[in-house]
Structures are given as C-alpha cells and as structure tokens.
Coordinates of C-alpha atoms in Angstrom, one line a residue:
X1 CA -246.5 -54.8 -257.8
X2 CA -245.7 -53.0 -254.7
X3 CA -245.5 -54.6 -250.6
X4 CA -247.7 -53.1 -248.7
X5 CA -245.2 -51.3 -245.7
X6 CA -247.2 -52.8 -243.1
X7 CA -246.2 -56.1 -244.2
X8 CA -242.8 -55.2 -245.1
X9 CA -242.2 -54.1 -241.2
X10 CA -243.6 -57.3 -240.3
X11 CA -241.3 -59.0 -242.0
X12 CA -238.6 -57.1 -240.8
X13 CA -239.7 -57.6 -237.3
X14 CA -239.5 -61.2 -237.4
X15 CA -236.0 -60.9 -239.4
X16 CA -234.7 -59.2 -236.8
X17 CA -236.3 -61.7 -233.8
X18 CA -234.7 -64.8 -235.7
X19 CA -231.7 -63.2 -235.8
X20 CA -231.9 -62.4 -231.9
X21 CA -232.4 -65.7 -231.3
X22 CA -229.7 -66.9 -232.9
X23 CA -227.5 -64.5 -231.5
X24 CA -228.9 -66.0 -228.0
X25 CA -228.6 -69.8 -229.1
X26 CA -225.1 -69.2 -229.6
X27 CA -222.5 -70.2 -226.7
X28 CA -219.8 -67.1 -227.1
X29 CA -223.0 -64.8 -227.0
X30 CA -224.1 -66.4 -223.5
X31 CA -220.8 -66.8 -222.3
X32 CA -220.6 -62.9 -222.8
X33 CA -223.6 -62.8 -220.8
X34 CA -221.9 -64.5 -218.0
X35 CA -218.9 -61.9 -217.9
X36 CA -221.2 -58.9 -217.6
X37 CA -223.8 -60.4 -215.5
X38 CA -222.5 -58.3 -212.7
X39 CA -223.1 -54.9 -214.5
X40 CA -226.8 -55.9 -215.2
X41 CA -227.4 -56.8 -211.6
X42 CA -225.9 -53.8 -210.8
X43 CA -227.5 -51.2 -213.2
X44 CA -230.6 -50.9 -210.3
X45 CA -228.2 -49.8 -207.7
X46 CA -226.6 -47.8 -209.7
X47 CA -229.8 -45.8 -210.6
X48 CA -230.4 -46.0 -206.8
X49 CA -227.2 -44.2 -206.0
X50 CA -227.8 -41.6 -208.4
X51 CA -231.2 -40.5 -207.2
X52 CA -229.5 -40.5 -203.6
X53 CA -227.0 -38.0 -204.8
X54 CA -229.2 -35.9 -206.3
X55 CA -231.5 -35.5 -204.1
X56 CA -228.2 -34.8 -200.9
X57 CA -227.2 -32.7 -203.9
X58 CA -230.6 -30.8 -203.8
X59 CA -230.9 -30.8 -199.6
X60 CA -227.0 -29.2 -199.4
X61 CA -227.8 -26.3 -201.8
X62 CA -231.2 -25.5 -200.3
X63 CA -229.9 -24.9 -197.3
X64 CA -229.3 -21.5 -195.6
X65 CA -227.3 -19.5 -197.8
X66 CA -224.5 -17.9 -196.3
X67 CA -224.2 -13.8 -196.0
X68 CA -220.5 -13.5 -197.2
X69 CA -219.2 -10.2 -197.1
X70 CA -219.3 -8.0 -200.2
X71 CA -216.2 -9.0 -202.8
X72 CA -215.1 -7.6 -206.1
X73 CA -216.8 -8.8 -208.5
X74 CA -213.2 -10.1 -210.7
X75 CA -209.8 -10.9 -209.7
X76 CA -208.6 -7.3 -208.0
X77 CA -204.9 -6.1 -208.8
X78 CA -203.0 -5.7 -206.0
X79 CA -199.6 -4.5 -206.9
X80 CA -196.6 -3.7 -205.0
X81 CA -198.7 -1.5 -202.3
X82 CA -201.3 -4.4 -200.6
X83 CA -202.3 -2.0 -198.2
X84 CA -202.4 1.0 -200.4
X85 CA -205.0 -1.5 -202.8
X86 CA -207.3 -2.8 -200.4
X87 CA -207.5 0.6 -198.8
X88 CA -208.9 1.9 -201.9
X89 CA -211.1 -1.6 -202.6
X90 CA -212.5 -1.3 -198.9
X91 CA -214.3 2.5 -200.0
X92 CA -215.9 0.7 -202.4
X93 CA -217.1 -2.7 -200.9
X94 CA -217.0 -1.4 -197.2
X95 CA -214.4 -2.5 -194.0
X96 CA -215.2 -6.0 -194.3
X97 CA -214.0 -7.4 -197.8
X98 CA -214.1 -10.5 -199.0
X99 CA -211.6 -12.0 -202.0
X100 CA -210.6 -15.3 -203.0
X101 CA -206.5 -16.6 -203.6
X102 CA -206.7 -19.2 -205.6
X103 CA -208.9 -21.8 -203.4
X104 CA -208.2 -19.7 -200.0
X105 CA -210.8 -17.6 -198.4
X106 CA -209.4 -14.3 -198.0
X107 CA -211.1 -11.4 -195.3
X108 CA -209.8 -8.2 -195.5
X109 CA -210.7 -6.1 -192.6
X110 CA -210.5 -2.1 -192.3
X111 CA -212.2 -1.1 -189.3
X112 CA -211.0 -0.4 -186.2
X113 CA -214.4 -2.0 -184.5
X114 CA -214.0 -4.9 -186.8
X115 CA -210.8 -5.5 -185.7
X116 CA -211.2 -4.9 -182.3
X117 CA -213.8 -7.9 -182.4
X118 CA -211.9 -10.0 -183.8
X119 CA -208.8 -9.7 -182.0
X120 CA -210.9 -9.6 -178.4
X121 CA -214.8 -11.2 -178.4
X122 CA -213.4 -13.8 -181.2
X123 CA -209.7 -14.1 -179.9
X124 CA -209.8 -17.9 -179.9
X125 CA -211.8 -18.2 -182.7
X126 CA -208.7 -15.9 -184.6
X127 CA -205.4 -17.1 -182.4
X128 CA -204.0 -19.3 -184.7
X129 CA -202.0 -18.5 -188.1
X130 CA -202.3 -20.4 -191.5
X131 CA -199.7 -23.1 -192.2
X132 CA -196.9 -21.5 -194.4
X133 CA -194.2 -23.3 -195.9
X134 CA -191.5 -20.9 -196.0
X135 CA -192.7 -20.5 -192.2
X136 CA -191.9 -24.3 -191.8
X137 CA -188.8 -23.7 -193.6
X138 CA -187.3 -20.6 -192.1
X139 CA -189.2 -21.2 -188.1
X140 CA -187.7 -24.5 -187.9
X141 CA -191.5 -26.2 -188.5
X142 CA -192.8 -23.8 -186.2
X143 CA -191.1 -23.7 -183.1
X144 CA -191.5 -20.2 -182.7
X145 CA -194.4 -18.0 -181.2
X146 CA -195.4 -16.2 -183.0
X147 CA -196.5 -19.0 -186.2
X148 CA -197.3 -22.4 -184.1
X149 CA -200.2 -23.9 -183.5
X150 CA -202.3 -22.4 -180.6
X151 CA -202.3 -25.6 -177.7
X152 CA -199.7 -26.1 -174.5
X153 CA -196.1 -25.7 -177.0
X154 CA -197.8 -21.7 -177.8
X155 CA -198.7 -21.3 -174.2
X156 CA -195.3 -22.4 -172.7
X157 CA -193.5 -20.5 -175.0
X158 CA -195.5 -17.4 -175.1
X159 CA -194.9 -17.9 -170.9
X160 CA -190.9 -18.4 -171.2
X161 CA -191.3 -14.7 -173.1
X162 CA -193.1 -12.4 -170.8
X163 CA -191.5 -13.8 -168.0
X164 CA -187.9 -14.5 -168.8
X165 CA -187.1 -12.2 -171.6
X166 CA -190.0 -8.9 -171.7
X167 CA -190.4 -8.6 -167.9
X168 CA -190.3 -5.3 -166.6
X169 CA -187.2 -6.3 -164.1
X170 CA -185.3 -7.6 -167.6
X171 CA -186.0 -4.4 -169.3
X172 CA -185.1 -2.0 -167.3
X173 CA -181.8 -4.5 -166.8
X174 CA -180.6 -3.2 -171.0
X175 CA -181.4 0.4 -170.0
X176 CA -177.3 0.9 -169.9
X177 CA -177.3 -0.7 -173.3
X178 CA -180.0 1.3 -174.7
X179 CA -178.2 4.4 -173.6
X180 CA -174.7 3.6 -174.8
X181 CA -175.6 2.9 -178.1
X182 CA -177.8 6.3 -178.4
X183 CA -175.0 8.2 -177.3
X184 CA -172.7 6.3 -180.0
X185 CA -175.6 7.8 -182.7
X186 CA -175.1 10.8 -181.2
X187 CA -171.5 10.9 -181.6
X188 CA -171.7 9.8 -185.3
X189 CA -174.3 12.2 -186.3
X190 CA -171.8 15.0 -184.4
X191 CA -168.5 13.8 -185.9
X192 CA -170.6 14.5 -189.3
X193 CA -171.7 17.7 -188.6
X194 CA -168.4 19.1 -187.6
X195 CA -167.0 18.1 -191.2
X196 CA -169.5 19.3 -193.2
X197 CA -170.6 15.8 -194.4
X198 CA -174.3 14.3 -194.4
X199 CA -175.8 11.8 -192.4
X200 CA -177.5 8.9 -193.5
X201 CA -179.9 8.4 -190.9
X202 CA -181.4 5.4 -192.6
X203 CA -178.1 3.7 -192.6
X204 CA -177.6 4.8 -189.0
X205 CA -181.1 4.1 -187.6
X206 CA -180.5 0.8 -189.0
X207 CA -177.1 0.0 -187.1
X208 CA -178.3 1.2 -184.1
X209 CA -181.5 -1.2 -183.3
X210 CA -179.5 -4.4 -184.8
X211 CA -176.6 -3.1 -182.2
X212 CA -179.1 -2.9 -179.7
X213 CA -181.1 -6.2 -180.0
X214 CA -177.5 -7.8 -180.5
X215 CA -176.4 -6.8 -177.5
X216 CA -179.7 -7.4 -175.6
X217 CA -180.5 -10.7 -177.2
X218 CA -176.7 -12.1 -177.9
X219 CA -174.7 -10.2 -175.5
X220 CA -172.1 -8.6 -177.9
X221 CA -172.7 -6.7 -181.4
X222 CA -171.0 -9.6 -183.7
X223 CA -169.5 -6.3 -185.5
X224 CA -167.0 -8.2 -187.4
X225 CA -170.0 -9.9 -189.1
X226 CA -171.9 -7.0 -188.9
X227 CA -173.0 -6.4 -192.6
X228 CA -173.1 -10.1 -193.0
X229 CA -175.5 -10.6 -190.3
X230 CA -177.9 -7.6 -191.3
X231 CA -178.1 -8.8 -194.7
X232 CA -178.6 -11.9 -193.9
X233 CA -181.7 -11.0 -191.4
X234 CA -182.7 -8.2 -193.7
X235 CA -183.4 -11.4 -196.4
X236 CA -184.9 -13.3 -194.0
X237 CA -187.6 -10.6 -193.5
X238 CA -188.4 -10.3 -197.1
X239 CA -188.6 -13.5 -197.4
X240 CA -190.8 -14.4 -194.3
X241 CA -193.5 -11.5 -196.7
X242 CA -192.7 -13.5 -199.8
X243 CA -195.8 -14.7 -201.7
X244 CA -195.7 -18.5 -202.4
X245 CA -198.1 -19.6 -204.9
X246 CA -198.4 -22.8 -203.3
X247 CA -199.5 -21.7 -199.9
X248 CA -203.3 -20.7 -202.4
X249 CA -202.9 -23.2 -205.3
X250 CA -201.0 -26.2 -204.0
X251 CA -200.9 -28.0 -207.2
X252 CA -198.7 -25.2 -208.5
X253 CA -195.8 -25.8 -205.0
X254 CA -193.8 -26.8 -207.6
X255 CA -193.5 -22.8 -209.2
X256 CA -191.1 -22.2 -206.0
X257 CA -188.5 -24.4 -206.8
X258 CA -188.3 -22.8 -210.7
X259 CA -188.5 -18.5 -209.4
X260 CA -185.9 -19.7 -206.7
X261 CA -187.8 -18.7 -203.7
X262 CA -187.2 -22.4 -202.1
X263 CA -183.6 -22.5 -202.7
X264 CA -182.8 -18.7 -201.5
X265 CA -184.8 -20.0 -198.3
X266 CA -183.1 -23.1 -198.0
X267 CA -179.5 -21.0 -198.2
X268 CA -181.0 -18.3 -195.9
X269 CA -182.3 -20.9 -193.2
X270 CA -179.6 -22.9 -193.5
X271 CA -176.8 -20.0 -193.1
X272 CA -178.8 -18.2 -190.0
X273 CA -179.0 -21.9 -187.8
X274 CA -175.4 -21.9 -188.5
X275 CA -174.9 -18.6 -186.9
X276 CA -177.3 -19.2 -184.2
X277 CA -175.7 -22.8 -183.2
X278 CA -172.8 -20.6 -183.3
X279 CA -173.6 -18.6 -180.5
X280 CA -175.3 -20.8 -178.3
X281 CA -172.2 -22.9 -178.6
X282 CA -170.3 -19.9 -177.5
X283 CA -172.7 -19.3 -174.7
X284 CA -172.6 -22.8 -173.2
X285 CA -168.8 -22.6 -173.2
X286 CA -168.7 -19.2 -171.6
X287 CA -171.1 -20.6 -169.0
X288 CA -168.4 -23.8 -168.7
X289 CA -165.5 -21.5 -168.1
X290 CA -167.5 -19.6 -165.3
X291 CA -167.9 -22.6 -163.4
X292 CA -164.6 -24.0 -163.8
X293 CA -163.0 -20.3 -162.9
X294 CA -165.4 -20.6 -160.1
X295 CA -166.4 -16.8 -161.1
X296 CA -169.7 -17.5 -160.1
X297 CA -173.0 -17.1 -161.2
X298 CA -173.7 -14.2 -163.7
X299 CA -176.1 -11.7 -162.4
X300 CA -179.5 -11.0 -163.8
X301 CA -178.5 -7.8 -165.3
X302 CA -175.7 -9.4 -166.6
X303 CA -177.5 -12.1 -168.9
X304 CA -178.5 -11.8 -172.5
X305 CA -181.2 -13.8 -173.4
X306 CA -179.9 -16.4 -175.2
X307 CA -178.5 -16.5 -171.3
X308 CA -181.7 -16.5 -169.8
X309 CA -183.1 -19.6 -172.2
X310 CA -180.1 -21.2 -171.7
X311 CA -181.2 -20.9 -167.8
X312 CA -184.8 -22.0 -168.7
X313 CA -183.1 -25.9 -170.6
X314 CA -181.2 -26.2 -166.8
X315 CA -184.8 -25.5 -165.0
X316 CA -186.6 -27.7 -167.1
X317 CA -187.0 -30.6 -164.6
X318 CA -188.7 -27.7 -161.8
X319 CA -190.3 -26.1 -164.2
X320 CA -192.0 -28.8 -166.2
X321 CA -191.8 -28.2 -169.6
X322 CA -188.7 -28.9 -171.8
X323 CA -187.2 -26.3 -173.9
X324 CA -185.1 -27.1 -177.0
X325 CA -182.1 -25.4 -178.1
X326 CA -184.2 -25.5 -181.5
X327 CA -186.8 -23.8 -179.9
X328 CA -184.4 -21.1 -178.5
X329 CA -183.1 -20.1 -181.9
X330 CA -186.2 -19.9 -183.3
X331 CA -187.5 -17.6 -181.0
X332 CA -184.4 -15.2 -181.1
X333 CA -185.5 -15.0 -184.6
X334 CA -188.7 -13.8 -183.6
X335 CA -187.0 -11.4 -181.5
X336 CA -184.4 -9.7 -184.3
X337 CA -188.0 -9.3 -186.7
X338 CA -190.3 -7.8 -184.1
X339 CA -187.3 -5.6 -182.7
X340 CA -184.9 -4.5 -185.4
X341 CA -187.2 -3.7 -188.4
X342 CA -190.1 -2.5 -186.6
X343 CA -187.9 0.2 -184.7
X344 CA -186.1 1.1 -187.7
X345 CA -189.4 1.6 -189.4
X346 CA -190.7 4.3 -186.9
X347 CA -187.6 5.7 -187.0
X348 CA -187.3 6.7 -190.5
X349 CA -190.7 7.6 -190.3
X350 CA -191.3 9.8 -187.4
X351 CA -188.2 11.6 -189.0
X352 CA -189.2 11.9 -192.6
X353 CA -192.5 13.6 -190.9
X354 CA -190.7 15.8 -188.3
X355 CA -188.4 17.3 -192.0
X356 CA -191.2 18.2 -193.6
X357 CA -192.9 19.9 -190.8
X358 CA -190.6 22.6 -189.5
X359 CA -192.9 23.9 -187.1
X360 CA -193.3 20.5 -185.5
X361 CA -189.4 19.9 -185.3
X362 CA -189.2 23.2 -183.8
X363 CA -191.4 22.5 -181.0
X364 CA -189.8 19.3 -180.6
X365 CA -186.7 21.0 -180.2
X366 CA -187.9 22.8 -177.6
X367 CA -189.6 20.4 -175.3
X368 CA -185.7 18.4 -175.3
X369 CA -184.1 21.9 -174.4
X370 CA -186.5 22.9 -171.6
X371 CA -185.8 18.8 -170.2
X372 CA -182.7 19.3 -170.8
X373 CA -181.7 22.3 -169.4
X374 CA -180.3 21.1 -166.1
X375 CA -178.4 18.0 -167.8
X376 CA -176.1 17.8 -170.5
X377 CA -177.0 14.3 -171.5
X378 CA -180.9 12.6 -171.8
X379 CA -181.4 9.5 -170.1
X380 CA -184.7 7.4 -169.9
X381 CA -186.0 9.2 -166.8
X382 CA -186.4 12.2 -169.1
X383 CA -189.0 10.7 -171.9
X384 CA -191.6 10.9 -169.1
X385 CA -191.7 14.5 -169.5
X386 CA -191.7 15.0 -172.9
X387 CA -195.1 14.4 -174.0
X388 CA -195.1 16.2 -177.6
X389 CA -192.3 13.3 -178.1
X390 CA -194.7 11.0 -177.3
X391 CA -197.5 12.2 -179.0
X392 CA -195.1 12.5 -182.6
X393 CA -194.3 8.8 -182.0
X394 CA -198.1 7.9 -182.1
X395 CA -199.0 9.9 -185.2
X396 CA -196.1 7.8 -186.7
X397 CA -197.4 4.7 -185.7
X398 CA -201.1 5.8 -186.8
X399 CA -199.8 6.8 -189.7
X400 CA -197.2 4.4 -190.8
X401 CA -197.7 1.4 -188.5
X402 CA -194.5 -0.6 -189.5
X403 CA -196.3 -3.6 -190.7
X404 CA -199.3 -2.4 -192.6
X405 CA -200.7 -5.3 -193.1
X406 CA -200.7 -7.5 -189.8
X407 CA -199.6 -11.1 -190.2
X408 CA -202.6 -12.8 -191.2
X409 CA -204.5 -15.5 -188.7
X410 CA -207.0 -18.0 -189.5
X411 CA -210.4 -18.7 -188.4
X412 CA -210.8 -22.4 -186.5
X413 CA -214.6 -22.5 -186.6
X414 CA -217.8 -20.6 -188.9
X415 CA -218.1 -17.4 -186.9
X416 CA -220.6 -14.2 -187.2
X417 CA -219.1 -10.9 -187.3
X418 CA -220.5 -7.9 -188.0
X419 CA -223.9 -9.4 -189.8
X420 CA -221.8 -11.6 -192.7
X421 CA -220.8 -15.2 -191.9
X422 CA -217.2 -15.9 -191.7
X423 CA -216.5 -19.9 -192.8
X424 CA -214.3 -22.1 -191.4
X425 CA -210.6 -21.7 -192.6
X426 CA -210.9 -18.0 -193.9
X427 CA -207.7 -16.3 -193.6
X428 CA -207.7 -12.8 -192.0
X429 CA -205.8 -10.1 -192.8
X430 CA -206.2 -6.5 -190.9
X431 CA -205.1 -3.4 -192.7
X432 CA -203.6 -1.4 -190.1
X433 CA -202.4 1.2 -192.7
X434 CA -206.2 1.8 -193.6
X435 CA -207.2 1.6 -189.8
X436 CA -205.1 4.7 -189.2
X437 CA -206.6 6.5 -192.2
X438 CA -210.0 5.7 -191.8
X439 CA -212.3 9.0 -191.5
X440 CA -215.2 7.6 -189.7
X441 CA -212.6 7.0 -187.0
X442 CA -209.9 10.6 -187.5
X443 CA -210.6 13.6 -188.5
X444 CA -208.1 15.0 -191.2
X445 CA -206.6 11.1 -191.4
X446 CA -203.7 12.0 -193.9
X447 CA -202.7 14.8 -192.0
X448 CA -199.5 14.3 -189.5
X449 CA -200.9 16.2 -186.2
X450 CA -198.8 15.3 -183.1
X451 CA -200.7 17.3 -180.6
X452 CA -202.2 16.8 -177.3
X453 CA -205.9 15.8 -176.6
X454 CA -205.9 18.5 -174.0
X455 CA -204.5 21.1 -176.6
X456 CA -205.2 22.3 -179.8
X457 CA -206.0 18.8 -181.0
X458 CA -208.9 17.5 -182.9
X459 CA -209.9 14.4 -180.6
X460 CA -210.8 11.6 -183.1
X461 CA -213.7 9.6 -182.5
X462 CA -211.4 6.7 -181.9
X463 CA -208.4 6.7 -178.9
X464 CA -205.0 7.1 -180.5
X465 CA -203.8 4.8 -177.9
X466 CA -206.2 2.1 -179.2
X467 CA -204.5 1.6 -182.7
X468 CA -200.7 2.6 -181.1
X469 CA -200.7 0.0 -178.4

C-alpha cells in the first residue's frame, strides 16, 4: 500500500521541527547562540550599510561626466623617439592627447595656443613639477629650482637666481670668459686645418660650453678632471630623463633596485656632492686667505657664482632668508644641465643644418666677412649686426629645441582648457619638437629656412620668437 505524499511531507515536517527543537534544548547549541549573537544583531546594519553604498555608489557615477581629451584607444608604443611618437599620435587624436602610465594621468600637448595657456592664463594652476625619486635622489630632495615645490623656498631661490647669478650686470661680467674660450675653438679648429686633419666639432662644441659654465659657475676649468667631470655630468643628465617604473606603478619601486638604475644614481649623486663639497671647500678657503692677506674684497666681475652664493650665506641675516651650502650645490647643478647640454645641442644642430645647406653657409659666411671687415677678431658687439646669424639660430631652435619634450609639470587643481576637463594631478608634458613642426602654425615646417620676415620669408602664422624665447 502506498503513503499518500501529502502525508509523507507531513511527517517529514514535524521530523524535522522535533529535531529543531532538540537541537535548541541543547546547552552547546544555545551557548553557540550566545557567541554569534553579535553577528545576528548586526546583520540589519549591515544590510543598512550596503544600501548606503549603493546608492553614494549610484549618486557618484551619475554625476557630470567629465570631457577628457581624446586617447588611444590601447597602450601606444612609444619607443626610443617620445617626441617623434606623440607627434605622429597627436595627427590622429588632435593637440591635446590624453594617455595613461600605469595609474598616472598623462596630457600630451602639441599646440602652440595650448601651451601658451597653460604656461600663462593657467601658470599657477601648472607651476609645480611631479615628485620624482631619482629627482629626490640626484637634487638633494629638491633643493633646487627648478623641481621643488612651488611656496616661499621656490620663490627665494628663483630670487637668489635672476638677481645674483643671471643679472644683466653679472653677464655681461663673463663676456671676457666667453671670448677667451671662442678664440681657444678657433685656434683648435685652425691648428686642424693647417695639418690636414678633421675636426670633431661635437667633441669640441662639447669642451667648450663645459669650459665656459666651469669658469663662469666655478671659476677655473677643473681640466685635470676634465673628462671625469663631463662624464660624470653627462650621466647625470641621462639619468635625470631616466624612466622609473615606480614614479607610475609604485608597487613595482622595487624594479629599480634589480635594472640598477637606483644604485648608478646613488654612485652618481654620491660622486658629484663630493666634487661640489670639494669646491665650495676650496672657495671658502680662498675667501679665508683673502682676508688674512688683507687682499681685499674680490670685485664683482671677479666672482664666480659659487662666489656670489657664497656672498648670499654671509647676507643671510639682512636679507632674511637662509641659504644652505646644500642648496648652493644643488642649484649649480641646475646650472651645468640648463647651460652645458642645451648649448651643445644647438650647436651641433645649427651646424649639421648650415653643412647641408651650402647656400645658407655661404650667406652666413658673408654677413661675418662684411662685419668683419674692419676687425680681425669678432667680439660680442658684433652679433648685433648679424641678423641672418640670428635668424639660423632660431630655425635651430624651432626645429630642434634641445629638450623636445619639456620637463613635465603637474596640475594642483581640475582645470578647463581648451573645452576638455583636465583632473587634478594630471601630468603635463609639452612637445616642443611637434610645436615647431606643426603646419597650422608654419608653413613648410620640416624645411630649415633661416630668413628674415622682412625678406624672402614665408611669415608663419605663429611668431618665431614665440617658440625661441
């Protein structure tokens, strides 16, 4: 005889309940109870925090969605030429790019207008630079001008600059230096061409800006260390450029200790405050024997610069603000990388250009001669009158700025530009090199075309002098 289901679910049912029961009767059951009694109050809340986060959740996306500027749709590669890269991404995706390293914000600008806004109506908002460590490592945490922290330290130092050390009084006080070591060029590049031997002009370009910011910013060449000390700055440049995966993905910092990038930075800072204590201690005791000899006071012409902040730590009660021999080394660093390498750069440059163009060189040639022609020597008097000169320099510049891509700055606050919304901590990087080629702004970009606006020239829709200067 077969049970009807229904009965055999009753049955079940009340199986089930006395065994519930039971299960409740029992003391270790209860006393479980007890020890999660805290959980079952707490289940409400919980549900009560959930719906709370959903529904910020919900508010916080529906808000007003940001107008980014356009981005490549994957990860772009950008090789060994940035600026050759990005130049070629912004004609696709326009002069305002937007890409992502690793969890960084990354604008790429490639406009002259673009940049011109952000470097003048949103100056503040763009003033400071992103934190770097290998900055921190090789700018003694920042102490120089050109990486810390816009606030009273940038101010005072960018102050100490213009008017100790780039004034036009202490300029025109290195004009003898300039000269001497010009004519010492000259001489070289003579001595070659009376034996029949070639001239490497990169090798001699080179020397001759490190002698010159030597002499202007240490007061002697340090020629026994000469190849030391040019290698040694030449690393520090490429390392200052270095990428460090841990300035985009800090969980990956540690990468920089296992490619060797923190110890070769480590040995290079280390080696280069060496040298600098070196000749600040060398300096002060210079200083010490002056007074002693009762010699005097050197004369402003006279000083170095390493002189002239030296004078600055002994003025520090007038003046108000204290300057550290730390921050005096770190910005003659500055000094050696805005002065040494960029010259160099045009240099090589402007000449590469002038050899391919014979016509150009030969017009060149003869703007020198005709200023020449009463003197047997150039001085800097003369480079007011030769205005093709100037006008070759420019194209250089347009065309092969020495840093392509300009050191990169950081954005403090959401700002608009140019339509798109710019977020908080977006780092911005200006393509010079594309500025200068950019036709909406020349005509024949990729041409070199040193000529005069009142001549022959094609006047470009933008001012060479705004991109040069």
């Amino acid at each position: 005889m077969r049970t009807d289901p229904r009965i055999a679910h009753t049955r079940l049912f009340h199986l089930s309940y006395c065994n519930l029961w039971n299960m409740v009767r029992d003391s270790s059951f209860l006393q479980l109870l007890g020890q999660y009694e805290i959980f079952f109050i707490s289940y409400p809340l919980f549900f009560s925090l959930l719906a709370i986060f959903v529904v910020v959740f919900i508010l916080t996306t529906n808000k007003r969605k940001l107008l980014l500027p356009p981005s490549p749709p994957k990860l772009p590669i950008i090789g060994r030429y940035p600026h050759r890269s990005l130049k070629s991404l912004a004609q696709r995706f326009g002069p305002l790019m937007s890409l992502r390293f690793g969890n960084v914000p990354v604008l790429v600008v490639s406009s002259a207008d673009a940049a011109s806004e952000i470097k003048k109506t949103h100056d503040l908002t763009f003033i400071n630079r992103p934190k770097r460590r290998i900055y921190q490592k090789l700018l003694y945490n920042y102490k120089d001008v050109g990486s810390a922290p816009y606030g009273e330290y940038w101010r005072q130092m960018k102050s100490i600059c213009i008017l100790n050390l780039l004034s036009n009084k202490r300029v025109q006080s290195y004009r003898g230096v300039r000269e001497e070591e010009t004519a010492l060029a000259m001489e070289k590049i003579e001595k070659c061409s009376s034996l029949c031997s070639p001239v490497n002009l990169s090798e001699l370009f080179s020397a001759t800006t490190n002698n010159v910011t030597c002499k202007i910013s240490l007061g002697r060449k340090y020629s026994e260390d000469t190849n030391k000390f040019r290698k040694l700055l030449s690393e520090f440049t490429e390392l200052l450029g270095a990428p460090d995966v841990g300035d985009y993905l800090p969980w990956l910092a540690w990468l920089s200790h296992v490619n060797g990038l923190h110890g070769k930075a480590k040995k290079v800072a280390k080696e280069l405050d060496e040298f600098l204590d070196g000749v600040i201690k060398e300096h002060m005791n210079r200083h010490e024997k002056h007074v002693n000899d009762h010699a005097g006071i050197q004369g402003e012409d006279q000083k170095d610069f390493v002189d002239a902040l030296l004078d600055q730590i002994q003025r520090e009660n007038t003046v108000g603000f204290p300057l550290e021999k730390i921050s005096i080394k770190a910005l003659i660093l500055d000094i050696f990388v805005a002065g040494t390498h960029t010259t160099y750069a045009v240099l090589k440059w402007a000449m590469t250009e002038i050899l391919r163009h014979p016509k150009i060189m030969k017009k060149l040639q003869n703007e020198v001669r005709n200023v020449s022609a009463e003197n047997s020597s150039i001085s800097e008097d003369d480079l007011d009158n030769m205005h093709y000169l100037k006008a070759v320099i420019k194209e250089t510049l347009r065309l092969y700025p020495p840093i392509p891509l300009l050191l990169p700055t950081i954005s403090t606050k959401d700002v608009k530009l140019k339509g798109y919304d710019i977020i908080k901590g977006t780092r911005v990087i200006i393509n010079a090199w594309a500025i200068g080629r950019d036709p909406a702004s020349w005509e024949n970009p990729e041409e070199f075309l040193p000529v005069l606006r009142t001549g022959s020239w094609t006047i470009p829709k933008i001012s060479k002098d705004n991109i040069s200067s």
